[in-house]
Coordinates of C-alpha atoms in Angstrom, one line a residue:
M1 CA 107.6 141.8 189.2
S2 CA 105.9 138.7 190.6
A3 CA 107.3 135.2 190.9
Q4 CA 105.4 132.6 188.8
P5 CA 106.1 128.9 188.7
D6 CA 107.9 127.6 185.6
H7 CA 105.3 124.9 185.2
P8 CA 101.6 124.9 186.1
T9 CA 100.7 123.8 189.6
G10 CA 97.4 123.0 191.2
R11 CA 95.3 120.0 191.9
R12 CA 97.1 118.0 189.2
G13 CA 100.5 118.7 190.8
T14 CA 103.7 120.2 189.5
A15 CA 104.8 119.3 186.0
I16 CA 108.0 117.5 185.5
P17 CA 110.6 119.8 184.0
H18 CA 111.4 119.2 180.3
T19 CA 115.0 118.0 180.9
I20 CA 116.6 114.7 180.3
N21 CA 117.6 114.3 184.0
A22 CA 114.1 115.3 185.3
I23 CA 112.4 112.9 182.9
G24 CA 114.7 110.1 183.8
D25 CA 114.3 110.7 187.6
A26 CA 110.5 110.6 187.2
L27 CA 110.5 107.2 185.5
S28 CA 110.7 103.8 187.3
G29 CA 113.7 101.4 186.8
A30 CA 112.9 99.6 183.6
Q31 CA 111.3 102.6 182.0
R32 CA 114.2 104.8 183.0
A33 CA 116.7 102.4 181.4
L34 CA 114.6 102.4 178.2
F35 CA 114.3 106.2 178.2
Y36 CA 118.1 106.7 178.6
S37 CA 118.9 104.1 175.9
E38 CA 116.5 105.8 173.4
V39 CA 117.5 109.4 174.1
L40 CA 121.2 108.5 174.0
A41 CA 120.8 106.6 170.7
A42 CA 118.6 109.3 169.1
E43 CA 119.8 111.6 166.3
E44 CA 120.0 115.3 167.3
E45 CA 116.7 116.2 165.5
D46 CA 114.9 113.2 167.1
V47 CA 115.9 114.0 170.8
P48 CA 113.0 116.5 171.4
G49 CA 110.4 113.9 170.2
V50 CA 111.9 111.2 172.4
M51 CA 111.8 113.5 175.4
R52 CA 108.2 114.6 174.7
R53 CA 107.0 111.1 174.5
W54 CA 108.7 110.0 177.7
W55 CA 107.7 113.2 179.5
K56 CA 104.1 112.4 178.7
S57 CA 104.5 108.9 180.0
A58 CA 106.2 110.1 183.2
M59 CA 103.4 112.7 183.8
L60 CA 100.7 110.1 183.3
D61 CA 102.4 107.8 185.7
R62 CA 102.3 110.5 188.4
A63 CA 98.6 111.2 187.9
P64 CA 96.4 110.3 190.9
G65 CA 94.8 106.9 190.4
A66 CA 97.0 106.0 187.4
E67 CA 97.8 102.5 188.7
D68 CA 94.1 101.8 189.4
S69 CA 93.1 103.2 186.0
R70 CA 95.6 100.9 184.2
A71 CA 94.3 97.9 186.2
N72 CA 90.7 98.7 185.3
A73 CA 91.6 99.1 181.6
A74 CA 93.4 95.8 181.5
A75 CA 90.4 94.1 183.1
G76 CA 87.9 95.9 180.9
R77 CA 86.3 97.7 183.8
R78 CA 85.1 101.4 184.0
L79 CA 86.0 102.1 180.3
V80 CA 84.9 105.3 178.7
S81 CA 84.7 106.3 175.1
V82 CA 87.1 108.9 173.6
D83 CA 84.2 111.3 173.2
E84 CA 83.2 111.0 176.8
L85 CA 86.8 111.5 177.9
A86 CA 87.1 114.6 175.7
D87 CA 83.8 116.0 177.3
R88 CA 85.2 115.4 180.8
L89 CA 88.5 117.1 179.9
E90 CA 86.7 120.1 178.4
G91 CA 84.6 120.4 181.6
A92 CA 87.7 120.3 183.8
A93 CA 89.4 123.0 181.7
R94 CA 86.6 125.5 182.4

């Protein structure tokens, strides 16, 4: 038997575990408070969706260059079309 990581690793880094505590720990102050308020107020069947949405946000925040990317988007610099982004992502997956 070989030991394998629970979540993919590599140049993109380790994934945040899909737990309420791990997601909360990965978020910054204001976002963390919003996440906990949403997840604590959610109906049982809605909790997984709340967790998925915030997990994605936390993972994007950890991506290298995320802060610069947001600043560029806000300023209208270095924008790419959705099609170009999809092409880039397909190329990275190969």
